Short mmCIF file of C-alpha atoms and ligand atoms in Angstrom, two decimals:
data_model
loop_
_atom_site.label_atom_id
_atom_site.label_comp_id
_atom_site.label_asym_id
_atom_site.label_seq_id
_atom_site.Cartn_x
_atom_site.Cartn_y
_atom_site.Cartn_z
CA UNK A 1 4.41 -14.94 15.28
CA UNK A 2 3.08 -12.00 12.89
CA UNK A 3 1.44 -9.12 15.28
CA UNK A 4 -2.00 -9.15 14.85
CA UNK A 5 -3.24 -5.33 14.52
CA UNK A 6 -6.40 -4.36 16.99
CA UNK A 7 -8.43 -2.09 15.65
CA UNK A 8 -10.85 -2.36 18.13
CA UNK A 9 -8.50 -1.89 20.80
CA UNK A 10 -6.98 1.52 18.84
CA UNK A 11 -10.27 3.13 18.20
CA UNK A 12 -11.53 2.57 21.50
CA UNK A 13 -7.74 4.22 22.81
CA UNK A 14 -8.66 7.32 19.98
CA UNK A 15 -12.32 7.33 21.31
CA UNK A 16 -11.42 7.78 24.84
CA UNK A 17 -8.46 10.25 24.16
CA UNK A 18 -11.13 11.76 21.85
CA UNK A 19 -13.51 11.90 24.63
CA UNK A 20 -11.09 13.87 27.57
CA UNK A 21 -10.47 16.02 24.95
CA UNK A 22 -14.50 17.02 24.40
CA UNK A 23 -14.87 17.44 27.99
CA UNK A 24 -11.65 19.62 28.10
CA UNK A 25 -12.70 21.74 25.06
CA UNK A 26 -16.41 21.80 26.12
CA UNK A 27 -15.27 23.40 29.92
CA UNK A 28 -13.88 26.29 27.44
CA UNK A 29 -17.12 26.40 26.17
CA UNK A 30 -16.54 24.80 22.65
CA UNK A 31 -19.19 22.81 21.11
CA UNK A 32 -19.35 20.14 18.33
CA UNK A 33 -22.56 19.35 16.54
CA UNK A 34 -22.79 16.88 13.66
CA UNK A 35 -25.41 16.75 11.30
CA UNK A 36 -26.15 12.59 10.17
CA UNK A 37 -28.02 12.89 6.83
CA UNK A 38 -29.85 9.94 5.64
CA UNK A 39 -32.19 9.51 2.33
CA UNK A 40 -34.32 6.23 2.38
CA UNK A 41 -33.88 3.10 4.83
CA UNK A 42 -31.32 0.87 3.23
CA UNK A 43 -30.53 -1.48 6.25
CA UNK A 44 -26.46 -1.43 6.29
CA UNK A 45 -26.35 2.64 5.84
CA UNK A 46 -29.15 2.45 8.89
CA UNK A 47 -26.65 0.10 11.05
CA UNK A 48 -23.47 2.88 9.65
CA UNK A 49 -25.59 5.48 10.62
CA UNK A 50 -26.33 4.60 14.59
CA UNK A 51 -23.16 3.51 14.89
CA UNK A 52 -21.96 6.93 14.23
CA UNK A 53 -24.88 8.53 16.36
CA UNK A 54 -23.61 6.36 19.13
CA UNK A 55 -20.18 7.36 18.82
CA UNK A 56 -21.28 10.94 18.95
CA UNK A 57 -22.82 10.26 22.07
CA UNK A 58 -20.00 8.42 23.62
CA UNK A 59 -17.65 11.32 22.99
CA UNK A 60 -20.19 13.82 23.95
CA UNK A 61 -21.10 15.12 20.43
CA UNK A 62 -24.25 16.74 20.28
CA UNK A 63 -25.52 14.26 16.80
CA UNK A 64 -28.86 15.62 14.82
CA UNK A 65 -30.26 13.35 12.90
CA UNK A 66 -32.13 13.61 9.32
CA UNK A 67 -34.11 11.17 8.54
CA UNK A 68 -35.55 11.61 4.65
CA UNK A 69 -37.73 9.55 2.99
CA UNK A 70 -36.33 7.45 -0.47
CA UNK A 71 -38.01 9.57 -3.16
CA UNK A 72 -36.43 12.73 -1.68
CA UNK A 73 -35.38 15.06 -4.41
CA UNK A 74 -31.65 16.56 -5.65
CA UNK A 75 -32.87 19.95 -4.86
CA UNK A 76 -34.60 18.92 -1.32
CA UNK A 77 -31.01 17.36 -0.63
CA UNK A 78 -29.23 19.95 -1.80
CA UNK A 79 -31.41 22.51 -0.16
CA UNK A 80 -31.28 21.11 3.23
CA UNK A 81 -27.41 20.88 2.95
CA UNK A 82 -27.12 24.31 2.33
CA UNK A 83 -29.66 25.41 5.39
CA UNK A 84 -27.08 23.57 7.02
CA UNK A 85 -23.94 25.41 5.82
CA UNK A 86 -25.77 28.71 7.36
CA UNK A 87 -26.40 26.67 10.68
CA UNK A 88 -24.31 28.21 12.67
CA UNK A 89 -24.94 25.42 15.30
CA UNK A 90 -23.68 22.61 12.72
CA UNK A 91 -19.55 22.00 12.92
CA UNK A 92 -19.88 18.64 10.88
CA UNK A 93 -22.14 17.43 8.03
CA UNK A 94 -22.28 13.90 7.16
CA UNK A 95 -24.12 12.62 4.23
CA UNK A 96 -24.34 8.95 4.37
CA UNK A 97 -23.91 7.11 0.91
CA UNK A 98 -24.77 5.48 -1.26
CA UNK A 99 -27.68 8.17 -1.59
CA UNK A 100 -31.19 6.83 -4.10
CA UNK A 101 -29.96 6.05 -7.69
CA UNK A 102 -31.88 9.52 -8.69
CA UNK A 103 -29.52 11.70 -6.81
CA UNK A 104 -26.04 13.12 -8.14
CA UNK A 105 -23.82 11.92 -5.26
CA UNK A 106 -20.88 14.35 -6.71
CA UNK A 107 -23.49 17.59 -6.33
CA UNK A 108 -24.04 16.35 -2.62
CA UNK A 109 -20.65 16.23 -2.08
CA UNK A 110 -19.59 19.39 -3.43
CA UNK A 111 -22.59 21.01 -1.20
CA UNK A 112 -21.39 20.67 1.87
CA UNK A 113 -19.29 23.28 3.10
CA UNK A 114 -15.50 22.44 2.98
CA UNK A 115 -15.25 23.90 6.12
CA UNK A 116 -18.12 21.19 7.18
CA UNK A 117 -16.68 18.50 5.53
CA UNK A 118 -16.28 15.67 7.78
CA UNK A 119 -15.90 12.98 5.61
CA UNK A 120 -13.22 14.96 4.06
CA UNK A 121 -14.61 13.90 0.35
CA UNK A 122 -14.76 17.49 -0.34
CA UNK A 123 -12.53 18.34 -3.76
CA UNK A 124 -11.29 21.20 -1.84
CA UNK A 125 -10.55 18.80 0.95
CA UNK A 126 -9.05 16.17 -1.20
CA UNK A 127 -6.85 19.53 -2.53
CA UNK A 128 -5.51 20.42 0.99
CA UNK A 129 -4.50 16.51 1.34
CA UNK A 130 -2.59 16.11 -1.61
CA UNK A 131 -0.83 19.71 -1.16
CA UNK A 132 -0.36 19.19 2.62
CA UNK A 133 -2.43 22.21 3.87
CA UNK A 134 -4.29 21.47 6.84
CA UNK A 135 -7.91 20.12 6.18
CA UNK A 136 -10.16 17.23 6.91
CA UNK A 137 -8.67 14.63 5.69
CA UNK A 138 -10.78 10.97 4.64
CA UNK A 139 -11.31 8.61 7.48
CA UNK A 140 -10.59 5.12 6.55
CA UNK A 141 -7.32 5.95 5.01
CA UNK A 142 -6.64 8.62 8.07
CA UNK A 143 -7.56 5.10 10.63
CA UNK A 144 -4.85 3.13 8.40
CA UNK A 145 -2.62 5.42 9.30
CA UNK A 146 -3.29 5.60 12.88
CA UNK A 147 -3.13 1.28 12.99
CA UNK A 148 0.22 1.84 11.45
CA UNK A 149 1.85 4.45 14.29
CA UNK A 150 0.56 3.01 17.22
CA UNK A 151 1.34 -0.52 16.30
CA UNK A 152 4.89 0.77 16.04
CA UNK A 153 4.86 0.06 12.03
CA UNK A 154 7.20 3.08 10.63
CA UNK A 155 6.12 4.40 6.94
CA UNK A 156 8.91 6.58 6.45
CA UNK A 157 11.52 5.23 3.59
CA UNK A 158 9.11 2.29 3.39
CA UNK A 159 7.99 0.76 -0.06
CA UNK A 160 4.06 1.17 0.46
CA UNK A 161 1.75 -0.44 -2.46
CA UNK A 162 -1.60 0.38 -2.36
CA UNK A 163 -4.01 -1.86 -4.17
CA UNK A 164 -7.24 -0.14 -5.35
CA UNK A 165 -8.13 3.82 -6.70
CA UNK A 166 -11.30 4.74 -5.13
CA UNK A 167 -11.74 8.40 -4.02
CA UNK A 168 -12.91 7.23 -0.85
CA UNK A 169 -10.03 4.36 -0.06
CA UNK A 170 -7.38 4.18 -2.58
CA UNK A 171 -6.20 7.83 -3.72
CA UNK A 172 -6.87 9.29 -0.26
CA UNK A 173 -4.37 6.38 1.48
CA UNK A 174 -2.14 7.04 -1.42
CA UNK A 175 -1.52 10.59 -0.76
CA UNK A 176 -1.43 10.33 3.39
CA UNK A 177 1.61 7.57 3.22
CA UNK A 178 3.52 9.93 0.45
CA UNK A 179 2.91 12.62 3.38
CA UNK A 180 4.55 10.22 6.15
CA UNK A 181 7.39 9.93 3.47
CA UNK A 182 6.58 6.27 2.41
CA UNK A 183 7.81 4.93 -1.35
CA UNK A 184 4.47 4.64 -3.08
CA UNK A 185 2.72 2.56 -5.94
CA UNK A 186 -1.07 2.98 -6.48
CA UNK A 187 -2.42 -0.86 -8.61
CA UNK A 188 -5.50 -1.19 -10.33
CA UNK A 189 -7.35 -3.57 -12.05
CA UNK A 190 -5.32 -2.75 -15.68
CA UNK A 191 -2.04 -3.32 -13.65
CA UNK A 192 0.15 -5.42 -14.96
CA UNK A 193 1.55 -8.86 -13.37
CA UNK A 194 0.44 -7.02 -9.81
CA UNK A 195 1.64 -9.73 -8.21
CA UNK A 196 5.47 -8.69 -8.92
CA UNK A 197 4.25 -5.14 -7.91
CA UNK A 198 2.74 -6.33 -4.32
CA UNK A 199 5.85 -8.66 -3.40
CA UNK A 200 7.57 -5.35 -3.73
CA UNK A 201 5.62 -4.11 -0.49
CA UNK A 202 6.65 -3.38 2.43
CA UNK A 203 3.30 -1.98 3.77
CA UNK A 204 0.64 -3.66 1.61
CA UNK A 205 -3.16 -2.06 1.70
CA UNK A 206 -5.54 -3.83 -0.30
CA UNK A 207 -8.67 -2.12 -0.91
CA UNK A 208 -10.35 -3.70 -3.87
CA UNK A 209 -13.56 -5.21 -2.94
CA UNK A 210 -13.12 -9.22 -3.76
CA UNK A 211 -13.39 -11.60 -1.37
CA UNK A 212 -10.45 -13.48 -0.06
CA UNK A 213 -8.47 -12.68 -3.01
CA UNK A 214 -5.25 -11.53 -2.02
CA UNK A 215 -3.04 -14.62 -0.98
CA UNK A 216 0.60 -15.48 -0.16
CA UNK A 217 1.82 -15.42 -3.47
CA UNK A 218 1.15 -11.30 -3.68
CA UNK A 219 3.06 -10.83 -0.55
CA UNK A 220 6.52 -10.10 0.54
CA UNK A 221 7.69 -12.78 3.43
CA UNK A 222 7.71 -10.04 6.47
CA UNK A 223 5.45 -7.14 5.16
CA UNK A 224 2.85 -5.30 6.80
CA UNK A 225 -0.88 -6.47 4.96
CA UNK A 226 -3.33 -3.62 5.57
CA UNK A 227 -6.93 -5.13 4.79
CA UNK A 228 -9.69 -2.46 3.74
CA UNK A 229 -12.35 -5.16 2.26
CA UNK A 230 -15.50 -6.26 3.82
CA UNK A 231 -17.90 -9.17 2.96
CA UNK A 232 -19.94 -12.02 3.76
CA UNK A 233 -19.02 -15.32 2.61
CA UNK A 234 -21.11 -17.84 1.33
CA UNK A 235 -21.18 -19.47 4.76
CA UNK A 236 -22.16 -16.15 6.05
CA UNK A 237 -18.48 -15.09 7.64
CA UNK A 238 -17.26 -11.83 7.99
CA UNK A 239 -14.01 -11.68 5.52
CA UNK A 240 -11.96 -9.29 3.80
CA UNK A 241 -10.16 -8.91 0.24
CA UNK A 242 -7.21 -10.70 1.93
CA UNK A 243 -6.91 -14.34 2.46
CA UNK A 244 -6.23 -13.84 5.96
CA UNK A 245 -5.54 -17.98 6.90
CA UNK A 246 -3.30 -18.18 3.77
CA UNK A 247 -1.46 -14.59 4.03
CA UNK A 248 -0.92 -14.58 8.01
CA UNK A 249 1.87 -17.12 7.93
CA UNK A 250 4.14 -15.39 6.23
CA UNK A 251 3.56 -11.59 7.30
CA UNK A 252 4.62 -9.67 10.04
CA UNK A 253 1.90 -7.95 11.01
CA UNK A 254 -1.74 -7.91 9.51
CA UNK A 255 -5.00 -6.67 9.99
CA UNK A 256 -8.06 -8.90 10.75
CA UNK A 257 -11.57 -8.92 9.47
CA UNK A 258 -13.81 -8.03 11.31
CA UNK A 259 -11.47 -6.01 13.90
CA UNK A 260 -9.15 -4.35 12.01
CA UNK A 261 -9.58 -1.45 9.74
CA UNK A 262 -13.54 -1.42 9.75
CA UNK A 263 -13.50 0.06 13.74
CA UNK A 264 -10.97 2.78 12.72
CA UNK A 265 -13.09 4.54 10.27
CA UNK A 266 -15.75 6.05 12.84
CA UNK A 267 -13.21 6.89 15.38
CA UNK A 268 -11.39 8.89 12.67
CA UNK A 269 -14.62 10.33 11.78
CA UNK A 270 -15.22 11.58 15.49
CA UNK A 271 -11.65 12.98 15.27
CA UNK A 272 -12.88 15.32 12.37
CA UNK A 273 -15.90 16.59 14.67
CA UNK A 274 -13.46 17.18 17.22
CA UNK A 275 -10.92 19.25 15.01
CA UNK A 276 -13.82 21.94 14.34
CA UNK A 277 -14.04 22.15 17.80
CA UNK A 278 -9.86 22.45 17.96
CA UNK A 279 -10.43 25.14 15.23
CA UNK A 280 -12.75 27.57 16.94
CA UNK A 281 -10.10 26.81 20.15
CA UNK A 282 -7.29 28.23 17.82
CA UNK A 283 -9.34 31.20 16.43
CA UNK A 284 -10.64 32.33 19.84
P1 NAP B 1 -14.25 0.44 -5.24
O1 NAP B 1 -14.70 1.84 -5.35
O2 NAP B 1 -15.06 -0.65 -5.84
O3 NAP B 1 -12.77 0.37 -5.86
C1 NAP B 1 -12.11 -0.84 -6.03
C2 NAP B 1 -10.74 -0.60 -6.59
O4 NAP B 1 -10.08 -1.85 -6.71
C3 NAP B 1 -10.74 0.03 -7.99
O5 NAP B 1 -9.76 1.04 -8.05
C4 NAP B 1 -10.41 -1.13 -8.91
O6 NAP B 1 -9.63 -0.77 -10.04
C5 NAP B 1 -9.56 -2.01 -8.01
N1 NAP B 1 -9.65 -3.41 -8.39
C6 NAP B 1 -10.75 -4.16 -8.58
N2 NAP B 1 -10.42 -5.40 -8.94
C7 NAP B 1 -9.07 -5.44 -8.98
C8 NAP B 1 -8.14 -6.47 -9.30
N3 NAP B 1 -8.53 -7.69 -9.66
N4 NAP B 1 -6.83 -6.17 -9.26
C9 NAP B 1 -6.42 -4.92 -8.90
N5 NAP B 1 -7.26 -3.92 -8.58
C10 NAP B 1 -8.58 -4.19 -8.63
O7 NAP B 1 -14.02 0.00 -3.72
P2 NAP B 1 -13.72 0.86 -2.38
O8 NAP B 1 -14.88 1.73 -2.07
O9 NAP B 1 -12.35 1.43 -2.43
O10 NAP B 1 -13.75 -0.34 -1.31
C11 NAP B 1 -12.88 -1.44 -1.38
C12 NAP B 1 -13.24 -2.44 -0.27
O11 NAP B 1 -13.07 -1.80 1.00
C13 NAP B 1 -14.69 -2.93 -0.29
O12 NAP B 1 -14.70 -4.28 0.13
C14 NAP B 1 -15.39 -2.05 0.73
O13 NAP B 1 -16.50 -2.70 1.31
C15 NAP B 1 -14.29 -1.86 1.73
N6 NAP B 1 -14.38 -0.61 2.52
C16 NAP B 1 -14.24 -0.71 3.87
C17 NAP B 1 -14.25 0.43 4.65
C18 NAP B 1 -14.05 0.31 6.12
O14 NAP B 1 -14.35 1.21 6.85
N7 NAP B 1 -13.50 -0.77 6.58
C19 NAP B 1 -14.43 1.69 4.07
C20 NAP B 1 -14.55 1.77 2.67
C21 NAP B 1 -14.51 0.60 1.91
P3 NAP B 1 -10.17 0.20 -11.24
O15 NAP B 1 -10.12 1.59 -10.68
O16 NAP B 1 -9.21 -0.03 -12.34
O17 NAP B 1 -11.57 -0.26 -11.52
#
C-alpha cells in the first residue's frame, strides 16, 4: 500500500511546534508582526488572505491587515510598501498576488525589504537560496520539503525531477532539493519525450497547472509523486496536475489533493514570520 502523505496532519504538527515557539520567544520579549497587503476583492486571494490572518492568530502573530481598493495605483503600492520597510513594528510583509493587471508585480516584489521578505520572492532572497546563505526561503517548495523529512522520504543521492519552472514553484523546489543533495532535472513544456525524463524519478514534483495530467505512464513503479496543482473539475472536485486514481497504484508514496501540499504552504509561511523573530533572538 503506497503511504499516503498528510499535509494537513504536518502543518498542523509545524503550526503547533510553531506556536510553543511564539510563546517561548514572546516571554523574551520578541515580537512578530506581519503586514497582509491586499489590492481589490478577487474572491480566492480574499479566502488566501484570511486563511493566513487566521494562522497568524493561531500562532500568536500580531497580523495587520491592508485592505486597498482595485484601482489603487503602482506608486500608492509602492509607497505604502516602503512606509512599511521604515515600520519598525513590521517583521513580515506579504503582498498577496495576483495584484490588478495595471500594477508591475516585479516592482512590488522588489519593494519589499529583503529583510521583510516573507514570501521569500525577493531576487536577493532567491540569491541567498541558490548560494546557500541563510534567507527566507519560498514556501510551497520549503512545505515540499518538510512533507518529504517527516514522512521519512530521504532526498539525499536521490534522482529528483521537477516538472514545471515558475519562480514561485518550480526553480525555488529545484534549488532546495540540490541543497538536501538530491540528483536534479528541472522539465518544461519544450522538454523533450518528458515522459522518459519522469520515469527516471525517484522523487517526482509536478507543478504545471493541468488538470489530472500526469498519469502512470510518467512514473517510475515505487517513486515518491509530489503534487503542487490545484483545480476544480468539471464536476466541481478538488484535483491536482496528477492523476491521483491512476498514479497511486503504482507509487510509494504520494500526495493528495486537497490535503497534501496546498496546507503546507501557510504553515511554511508562518515559519518565515517566526524566523524574524529567531533573528532579533540571535542579534540580542
Ligand atoms: P505556472 O507559473 O503556470 O508554471 C507552469 C510550469 O509548467 C511552466 O514552467 C511550464 O513550462 C510548465 N508546463 C506547462 N505545461 C507543461 C507540459 N505540458 N509539460 C511540461 N511542463 C509544462 O504555474 P505555477 O505557479 O508553478 O503553479 C503550478 C500549479 O501549482 C498550479 O496548478 C497552481 O495552482 C498550483 N500551486 C499550488 C500552490 C499550493 O500552495 N498548493 C502554490 C503555487 C501553485 P514553461 O516554463 O515552458 O511554460
Amino acid at each position: 500500500m503506497p503511504q499516503i502523505i498528510d499535509g494537513k496532519k504536518i502543518s498542523q504538527q509545524i503550526k503547533d511546534e510553531l506556536k510553543a515557539e511564539v510563546q517561548e520567544l514572546a516571554s523574551k520579549g520578541r515580537h512578530a508582526c506581519l503586514a497582509v497587503v491586499q489590492v481589490g476583492n478577487d474572491p480566492a486571494s480574499s479566502v488566501y488572505v484570511n486563511n493566513k490572518k487566521k494562522a497568524c492568530a493561531y500562532i500568536g502573530i500580531e497580523s495587520r491587515s491592508y485592505e486597498l481598493p482595485e484601482e489603487t495605483s503602482e506608486n500608492e503600492l509602492v509607497s505604502l510598501v516602503e512606509e512599511l520597510n521604515n515600520d519598525a513594528e513590521v517583521n513580515g510583509i506579504l503582498v498577496q498576488l495576483p495584484l490588478p493587471g495595471h500594477i508591475d508585480e516585479d516592482r512590488i516584489i522588489r519593494t519589499i525589504s529583503p529583510d521583510k521578505d516573507v514570501d521569500g520572492f525577493h531576487p536577493v532572497s532567491v540569491g541567498r537560496l541558490w548560494i546557500g546563505e541563510k534567507g527566507f526561503l519560498s514556501c510551497t517548495p520549503a512545505g515540499i520539503i518538510q512533507l518529504l523529512k517527516r514522512s521519512g522520504i530521504g532526498i539525499e543521492g536521490k534522482r529528483c525531477v521537477v516538472v514545471g519552472r515558475s519562480n514561485i514553484v518550480g526553480k525555488p523546489m529545484a534549488a532546495l532539493l540540490l541543497r538536501e543533495n538530491g540528483t536534479v532535472t528541472v522539465a518544461h513544456s519544450r522538454t523533450k519525450d518528458l515522459k522518459e525524463v519522469t520515469r527516471q524519478a525517484d522523487i517526482l514534483i509536478v507543478a504545471i497547472g493541468k488538470e489530472r495530467f500526469i498519469t502512470h505512464e510518467y512514473v517510475k513503479d515505487g517513486a515518491v509523486v509530489i503534487d503542487v496543482g490545484m483545480h476544480r473539475d468539471a464536476q466541481n472536485h478538488l484535483c491536482g496536475d496528477v492523476d491521483f486514481a491512476d498514479v497511486e497504484p503504482f507509487v510509494s508514496a504520494i500526495t493528495p489533493v486537497p490535503g497534501g501540499v496546498g496546507p503546507m504552504t501557510i504553515a511554511m509561511l508562518m515559519n518565515n514570520c517566526v524566523e524574524t523573530m529567531r533573528t532579533q533572538e540571535e542579534r540580542s
